[in-house]
Coordinates of C-alpha atoms in Angstrom, one line a residue:
M7 CA -39.0 -130.8 7.5
K8 CA -35.8 -128.6 6.5
C9 CA -33.7 -131.0 9.0
I10 CA -35.2 -134.2 7.6
L11 CA -34.3 -133.1 3.5
Y12 CA -30.7 -132.0 4.6
L13 CA -29.4 -135.0 6.5
T14 CA -31.1 -137.0 4.2
F15 CA -29.0 -135.1 1.4
V16 CA -25.9 -135.3 3.1
L17 CA -26.0 -139.0 4.7
C18 CA -27.1 -140.4 0.6
S19 CA -24.3 -138.1 -1.1
N20 CA -21.5 -139.3 1.6
I21 CA -20.2 -142.1 0.0
F22 CA -16.9 -142.0 -1.7
V23 CA -14.6 -141.5 1.4
T24 CA -12.8 -143.8 4.1
S25 CA -13.2 -146.4 6.5
G26 CA -11.0 -148.9 8.8
R27 CA -11.3 -151.8 11.0
F28 CA -11.2 -149.2 14.6
L29 CA -14.4 -148.0 17.2
I30 CA -15.9 -145.3 16.4
Q31 CA -14.0 -143.1 18.8
D32 CA -10.7 -143.9 17.1
A33 CA -12.3 -142.2 14.1
H34 CA -11.0 -138.6 16.6
I35 CA -7.4 -139.7 16.8
S36 CA -5.1 -137.7 15.6
V37 CA -3.3 -139.0 12.0
P38 CA 0.4 -138.7 13.2
H39 CA -1.1 -141.0 16.8
M40 CA -2.2 -143.0 14.4
I41 CA 0.6 -143.8 12.5
K42 CA 2.9 -144.1 15.4
A43 CA 1.0 -146.9 17.0
A44 CA 0.6 -148.9 13.4
G45 CA 4.9 -149.2 14.2
Y46 CA 5.4 -146.5 12.1
P47 CA 7.6 -143.1 12.2
A48 CA 5.1 -140.2 11.4
E49 CA 5.9 -136.5 10.8
K50 CA 2.7 -133.3 10.2
H51 CA 3.6 -131.0 7.7
R52 CA 1.5 -128.3 6.8
T53 CA 1.6 -125.3 3.1
T54 CA -0.2 -122.3 3.7
T55 CA -2.2 -121.7 -0.3
A56 CA -1.8 -118.3 -2.0
D57 CA -5.3 -117.7 -1.2
G58 CA -4.7 -118.9 2.4
Y59 CA -5.4 -122.2 3.4
I60 CA -3.7 -124.0 5.3
L61 CA -3.5 -127.9 4.5
Q62 CA -1.9 -130.4 6.7
L63 CA 0.5 -133.0 5.3
Y64 CA 1.5 -136.1 7.4
R65 CA 4.8 -138.3 6.7
I66 CA 5.8 -141.7 7.0
P67 CA 9.1 -141.9 5.8
G68 CA 10.5 -145.1 6.6
G69 CA 8.9 -148.5 6.8
R70 CA 8.5 -150.4 10.1
R71 CA 11.3 -152.1 10.2
E72 CA 13.2 -148.6 9.3
K73 CA 11.2 -147.0 12.8
E74 CA 14.7 -146.6 14.5
N75 CA 17.0 -145.8 12.0
F76 CA 15.4 -143.6 8.8
K77 CA 17.1 -140.9 10.2
T78 CA 20.4 -141.6 10.2
S79 CA 19.7 -142.7 6.4
T80 CA 21.8 -140.4 3.9
K81 CA 20.1 -142.1 1.3
A82 CA 17.2 -140.2 -0.5
K83 CA 14.5 -141.9 -1.0
E84 CA 11.9 -141.7 -3.7
A85 CA 8.2 -139.9 -2.7
V86 CA 5.6 -140.0 -3.4
L87 CA 2.6 -137.6 -2.6
V88 CA -1.2 -139.4 -2.7
M89 CA -4.5 -137.5 -2.4
H90 CA -8.1 -139.1 -1.3
G91 CA -11.3 -138.2 -2.9
I92 CA -14.3 -135.8 -2.1
F93 CA -15.3 -136.1 1.7
G94 CA -11.7 -137.7 2.5
C95 CA -8.9 -136.7 4.3
S96 CA -5.4 -138.6 3.9
T97 CA -6.7 -141.1 6.7
N98 CA -8.2 -142.8 3.3
F99 CA -4.4 -144.5 2.8
L100 CA -4.4 -146.0 7.2
I101 CA -7.4 -147.3 8.1
M102 CA -7.0 -150.2 6.3
G103 CA -3.8 -151.2 8.5
P104 CA -0.3 -152.2 8.0
D105 CA -0.7 -155.0 4.2
R106 CA -3.9 -153.4 3.3
S107 CA -3.6 -149.9 3.1
L108 CA -1.5 -148.5 0.9
G109 CA 0.2 -145.3 2.5
Y110 CA 1.6 -148.4 5.2
M111 CA 2.8 -151.0 2.1
L112 CA 4.3 -148.1 0.0
A113 CA 5.9 -147.3 3.3
D114 CA 7.0 -150.1 3.5
A115 CA 8.0 -150.7 0.4
G116 CA 11.0 -148.3 0.8
Y117 CA 9.2 -145.2 -0.6
D118 CA 8.3 -141.6 0.9
V119 CA 5.2 -141.0 2.0
W120 CA 3.1 -138.3 2.1
L121 CA -0.4 -138.0 2.8
G122 CA -1.9 -134.9 1.6
N123 CA -5.4 -132.8 2.9
L124 CA -7.2 -131.1 0.7
R125 CA -9.2 -127.4 1.8
G126 CA -12.5 -128.3 3.5
N127 CA -11.8 -131.8 5.2
L128 CA -11.4 -131.4 9.4
H129 CA -7.8 -131.0 8.8
T130 CA -7.1 -127.7 7.1
A131 CA -8.4 -124.0 8.1
H132 CA -7.9 -120.6 6.9
L133 CA -5.8 -118.1 7.7
N134 CA -8.7 -115.4 8.0
L135 CA -11.8 -117.1 7.2
T136 CA -14.0 -119.7 9.9
R137 CA -15.8 -122.4 8.8
D138 CA -18.5 -120.5 9.3
N139 CA -17.8 -118.2 7.5
P140 CA -19.6 -118.8 3.9
K141 CA -16.5 -117.5 1.6
F142 CA -14.5 -120.4 2.9
W143 CA -17.3 -123.1 0.7
E144 CA -16.6 -121.1 -2.4
Y145 CA -14.8 -123.8 -3.7
S146 CA -14.2 -127.1 -5.8
F147 CA -11.8 -129.1 -7.3
H148 CA -11.1 -126.0 -9.0
E149 CA -9.0 -124.5 -6.7
H150 CA -7.9 -127.5 -4.9
G151 CA -6.4 -128.2 -9.0
K152 CA -5.3 -124.6 -9.1
Y153 CA -4.0 -124.0 -5.4
D154 CA -4.1 -126.8 -3.1
V155 CA -2.1 -129.7 -4.9
P156 CA 0.7 -126.4 -6.5
A157 CA 1.2 -125.9 -2.2
L158 CA 0.9 -129.5 -1.4
I159 CA 3.6 -130.8 -4.5
D160 CA 5.6 -127.7 -3.8
K161 CA 6.1 -128.6 0.3
V162 CA 6.9 -132.0 -0.2
L163 CA 9.8 -131.0 -3.0
A164 CA 10.7 -128.0 -0.2
V165 CA 11.0 -130.8 2.5
T166 CA 12.4 -133.7 0.5
G167 CA 15.2 -131.6 -1.8
L168 CA 13.8 -133.9 -4.2
R169 CA 13.3 -132.3 -7.9
R170 CA 9.4 -134.4 -8.4
I171 CA 7.6 -136.5 -7.5
M172 CA 4.8 -139.7 -7.9
Y173 CA 1.5 -138.8 -7.4
I174 CA -1.0 -141.3 -6.9
G175 CA -4.6 -140.4 -6.2
H176 CA -8.2 -141.6 -6.3
S177 CA -11.2 -140.3 -7.4
M178 CA -11.1 -136.6 -7.1
G179 CA -7.6 -136.6 -6.2
T180 CA -7.0 -137.5 -9.7
T181 CA -9.7 -134.9 -11.2
S182 CA -7.9 -132.4 -8.6
L183 CA -4.2 -132.9 -10.1
L184 CA -5.4 -132.9 -13.8
T185 CA -6.9 -129.9 -13.1
T186 CA -3.4 -128.1 -11.7
L187 CA -1.8 -130.1 -15.1
A188 CA -4.3 -128.1 -17.6
L189 CA -3.4 -124.9 -15.2
R190 CA -0.1 -124.7 -14.5
P191 CA 1.4 -126.8 -16.8
E192 CA 5.0 -125.4 -15.1
Y193 CA 4.3 -128.3 -12.5
N194 CA 4.0 -131.3 -15.5
D195 CA 7.7 -130.4 -14.9
R196 CA 7.6 -131.5 -10.6
V197 CA 5.6 -134.9 -10.9
L198 CA 7.4 -137.8 -13.1
A199 CA 4.6 -140.3 -12.7
F200 CA 0.8 -140.7 -12.0
V201 CA -1.3 -143.2 -11.1
A202 CA -5.4 -142.9 -10.8
L203 CA -7.2 -144.4 -9.5
A204 CA -11.0 -144.8 -10.4
P205 CA -11.1 -141.4 -12.0
A206 CA -13.4 -139.3 -11.4
V207 CA -13.9 -136.8 -14.3
Y208 CA -17.1 -138.0 -16.2
F209 CA -20.0 -138.7 -15.6
D210 CA -22.1 -139.5 -19.0
H211 CA -23.9 -142.1 -16.9
M212 CA -25.1 -140.0 -14.1
K213 CA -26.5 -137.1 -16.5
S214 CA -29.9 -138.3 -15.1
M215 CA -28.6 -137.7 -11.6
A216 CA -27.3 -134.8 -12.1
Q217 CA -29.8 -133.1 -13.7
V218 CA -33.0 -133.6 -11.1
F219 CA -30.4 -132.4 -8.2
I220 CA -29.6 -129.7 -10.4
K221 CA -32.9 -128.6 -12.4
T222 CA -34.9 -129.7 -10.2
F223 CA -34.6 -129.8 -6.6
S224 CA -31.9 -126.9 -7.0
I225 CA -30.6 -128.4 -2.4
S226 CA -27.4 -127.4 -2.7
D227 CA -28.9 -124.0 -3.2
F228 CA -31.9 -124.3 -0.9
L229 CA -29.8 -125.4 2.0
R230 CA -27.5 -122.5 0.9
S231 CA -30.5 -120.2 2.3
Q232 CA -31.0 -122.1 5.2
G233 CA -27.1 -121.3 6.1
I234 CA -26.3 -124.5 6.3
M235 CA -22.7 -123.9 3.8
S236 CA -21.1 -127.0 3.3
A237 CA -22.1 -131.4 3.0
S238 CA -21.5 -132.0 6.6
L239 CA -22.8 -132.9 10.5
K240 CA -21.6 -132.2 13.5
P241 CA -19.2 -135.3 15.1
E242 CA -21.3 -136.1 17.8
L243 CA -24.1 -136.4 15.7
Q244 CA -22.8 -137.9 12.7
D245 CA -20.8 -141.0 16.1
R246 CA -24.9 -140.9 17.4
L247 CA -26.4 -141.7 14.3
V248 CA -23.7 -144.6 12.6
A249 CA -23.8 -145.8 15.6
N250 CA -28.0 -145.9 15.3
I251 CA -28.3 -146.8 11.7
C252 CA -24.7 -149.1 11.0
S253 CA -23.8 -151.4 13.0
V254 CA -25.9 -154.1 11.7
K255 CA -23.3 -157.2 11.2
H256 CA -24.6 -158.5 8.1
S257 CA -24.5 -156.8 5.4
K258 CA -27.6 -157.5 3.7
D259 CA -29.5 -155.7 6.5
N260 CA -27.2 -152.5 6.9
I261 CA -28.7 -149.9 5.4
C262 CA -25.6 -148.2 5.6
T263 CA -24.1 -150.8 3.8
L264 CA -27.1 -151.3 1.6
L265 CA -26.6 -147.4 0.5
L266 CA -23.4 -147.2 -0.2
Q267 CA -23.7 -150.3 -3.0
V268 CA -26.5 -149.0 -4.5
I269 CA -23.9 -145.5 -5.5
V270 CA -20.7 -147.8 -5.8
G271 CA -21.8 -150.7 -7.5
E272 CA -22.4 -153.6 -4.8
D273 CA -19.8 -156.4 -4.0
L274 CA -21.0 -156.8 -0.2
E275 CA -18.0 -159.7 -1.1
Q276 CA -15.3 -157.8 -0.5
T277 CA -17.4 -155.3 2.3
D278 CA -16.9 -155.7 5.4
E279 CA -19.5 -154.3 8.5
D280 CA -16.5 -153.4 10.7
V281 CA -15.7 -151.1 7.8
T282 CA -19.2 -149.2 7.0
M283 CA -19.3 -148.2 10.3
Q284 CA -15.9 -146.3 10.0
L285 CA -16.9 -145.6 6.7
M286 CA -19.8 -142.8 7.9
A287 CA -17.5 -142.1 10.8
R288 CA -15.0 -140.6 8.5
I289 CA -16.6 -138.9 7.2
Q290 CA -14.9 -135.1 6.0
P291 CA -16.8 -132.4 5.5
A292 CA -17.1 -130.9 1.4
S293 CA -18.7 -127.4 -0.4
W294 CA -21.9 -127.5 -2.1
R295 CA -20.1 -126.0 -5.2
Q296 CA -17.2 -129.3 -5.4
L297 CA -20.8 -131.0 -6.3
E298 CA -22.5 -129.4 -8.4
H299 CA -19.2 -128.7 -10.6
F300 CA -19.3 -132.2 -11.1
G301 CA -22.7 -131.6 -11.7
K302 CA -21.9 -129.3 -14.8
I303 CA -19.5 -131.7 -15.8
A304 CA -22.4 -134.8 -15.7
L305 CA -25.0 -131.7 -17.7
T306 CA -22.7 -130.8 -20.3
S307 CA -20.0 -134.1 -21.3
R308 CA -16.7 -132.4 -20.3
F309 CA -14.8 -131.9 -18.1
T310 CA -14.9 -127.9 -17.8
S311 CA -14.0 -124.6 -15.3
W312 CA -16.4 -124.3 -13.0
E313 CA -16.8 -120.4 -14.4
G314 CA -20.0 -118.6 -14.6
G315 CA -21.6 -121.4 -12.0
I316 CA -23.7 -124.6 -12.9
L317 CA -25.9 -122.7 -15.8
G318 CA -22.6 -120.4 -17.8
P319 CA -20.5 -120.8 -20.2
V320 CA -18.6 -124.6 -21.6
K321 CA -14.8 -123.5 -21.2
P322 CA -13.1 -127.0 -21.2
Y323 CA -9.1 -127.9 -19.3
N324 CA -6.7 -127.5 -22.2
M325 CA -6.1 -131.5 -21.9
S326 CA -2.7 -130.7 -24.2
N327 CA -1.3 -128.9 -21.7
I328 CA -1.0 -132.3 -19.5
K329 CA 2.8 -133.9 -19.9
V330 CA 3.2 -136.5 -16.8
P331 CA 2.8 -140.6 -17.8
V332 CA -0.6 -141.8 -16.2
L333 CA -1.8 -145.4 -15.3
L334 CA -5.3 -145.3 -15.2
L335 CA -7.1 -148.1 -13.0
Y336 CA -11.1 -148.5 -13.0
G337 CA -12.8 -151.1 -11.2
E338 CA -15.4 -153.1 -12.8
N339 CA -18.0 -152.5 -11.5
D340 CA -17.2 -148.6 -10.4
Q341 CA -20.5 -146.5 -10.0
V342 CA -19.0 -143.7 -10.2
A343 CA -15.6 -144.0 -11.8
E344 CA -17.1 -146.0 -14.9
K345 CA -15.2 -147.9 -17.1
S346 CA -16.6 -146.2 -20.1
Q347 CA -15.6 -143.2 -18.8
V348 CA -11.9 -143.8 -17.5
M349 CA -11.9 -144.9 -21.6
R350 CA -12.4 -142.3 -23.0
L351 CA -10.3 -140.1 -20.4
A352 CA -8.1 -142.5 -22.0
R353 CA -8.3 -141.3 -25.5
E354 CA -8.1 -137.2 -24.1
L355 CA -5.2 -137.5 -22.9
N356 CA -3.5 -139.8 -25.2
T357 CA -3.2 -137.7 -27.7
S358 CA -0.2 -136.4 -26.0
G359 CA 0.9 -140.5 -26.2
I360 CA 1.3 -139.8 -21.3
V361 CA -0.9 -143.2 -21.2
E362 CA 1.5 -145.9 -19.7
D363 CA -1.6 -147.9 -19.4
V364 CA -5.6 -147.9 -18.8
R365 CA -6.9 -151.7 -16.9
P366 CA -9.0 -153.1 -14.1
G367 CA -7.7 -152.2 -10.4
C368 CA -7.7 -156.1 -10.2
S369 CA -9.9 -158.9 -11.5
W370 CA -12.2 -158.8 -10.0
P371 CA -15.7 -158.7 -11.1
K372 CA -16.9 -157.3 -8.9
F373 CA -14.3 -154.3 -7.1
N374 CA -15.9 -150.4 -7.0
H375 CA -15.1 -147.0 -6.4
V376 CA -14.4 -147.7 -2.8
D377 CA -13.5 -150.8 -3.4
F378 CA -10.0 -148.8 -3.9
L379 CA -9.7 -147.8 0.0
F380 CA -11.0 -150.6 1.6
A381 CA -12.3 -153.8 0.5
K382 CA -11.3 -156.8 2.7
D383 CA -8.7 -158.7 0.7
L384 CA -7.3 -154.9 -0.5
G385 CA -3.6 -155.7 -0.1
T386 CA -3.2 -158.4 -1.9
L387 CA -6.5 -157.6 -4.9
L388 CA -4.9 -154.3 -5.3
N389 CA -2.0 -153.0 -3.8
R390 CA 0.7 -155.9 -3.9
P391 CA -0.2 -155.5 -8.0
L392 CA 0.0 -152.1 -7.6
L393 CA 3.9 -152.0 -5.7
K394 CA 4.6 -153.8 -8.9
R395 CA 3.9 -151.0 -11.3
I396 CA 4.7 -147.9 -9.3
R397 CA 8.4 -149.4 -9.3
K398 CA 8.1 -149.6 -12.6
L399 CA 7.3 -146.2 -13.8
F400 CA 10.0 -145.1 -10.8
N401 CA 12.6 -147.8 -12.9
K402 CA 11.6 -145.5 -16.4
Y403 CA 10.7 -142.1 -15.4
G404 CA 13.0 -141.8 -11.8
L405 CA 15.8 -144.0 -12.8
K406 CA 18.5 -141.1 -11.1
I407 CA 17.0 -139.6 -7.9
S408 CA 17.1 -135.6 -9.0
I409 CA 18.3 -132.7 -5.9
A410 CA 17.7 -130.2 -5.9

């Protein structure tokens, strides 16, 4: 019973992640190898947070045409830090390949691209704690915002010599930066603009689901009591499950595709079954507290800290501390970061006059939460127009590259 409940819950939870058009075995190749195989230069960096987590960053310092000469250029580049969501990692922005994935398209557009990783996924570790230690998993997006994002930003600034960078986040990657800016307002001076893709902050439309999960079943507490400390599967088991249940080539018959569509919004036209296999093969571990913290927000309808736990006091983050200009993009059919909830976030942020725009990510009416990462026509639907908006933000707020 324990195993059935655990597998069911993890498979139902792990749908906010990444995918690509490669074989399952390719899901485990190194990120620098993936980048270089696509024809781009790649670097691997790491930073350590104030509380001891080791985070890997992957850099694409040049586009395909710059592969040989980018190191000899004396011109400083505008830098972009790109951040994944829950159950994801830096490959979110690579696996659709050149001309579709945002990481490659940013590099080809002339930017210095940095792909970050937040504690918990397989590109991270701890100085003293192993993954088997329960203390390793005592975090949510609160710690991502308080420790991880600042460490990643500081690393990019230290390596590039810049004073400010642009930040692009998807889903929880947006939540993390908002938390950083609210808790540590000095970082407003280090981020020149913020592009929020499917920002995951408010979940009033999911309140009933959160109540069932948190108040009735207490699934995460049960799993902890059984020694299961995170929402994850062993890689070999994960691969077997993917091969057995996600390999059907027709979307309407693919259990993984149908499950994904139920949660994030139906968009079979932009779904590729090979992508769905990669979605499941590339699932990254996450802590139960991450899910519980989002549940607390859904229950209270407030962007509140985790302090005191799921039933603890409501202590909203101070949104008035956030001063970075932000572009908010939502999917018309996103069932996770639902349109009305993104509009609510925009109204709250704009009390400080920082919202550049809030709009659909593209004109496709079925665009959902994960289409921001792996829609079939990702390059044309989202990323090409997005590059124009990014250029305008740099022109407006970063005309002169500031070197520290």
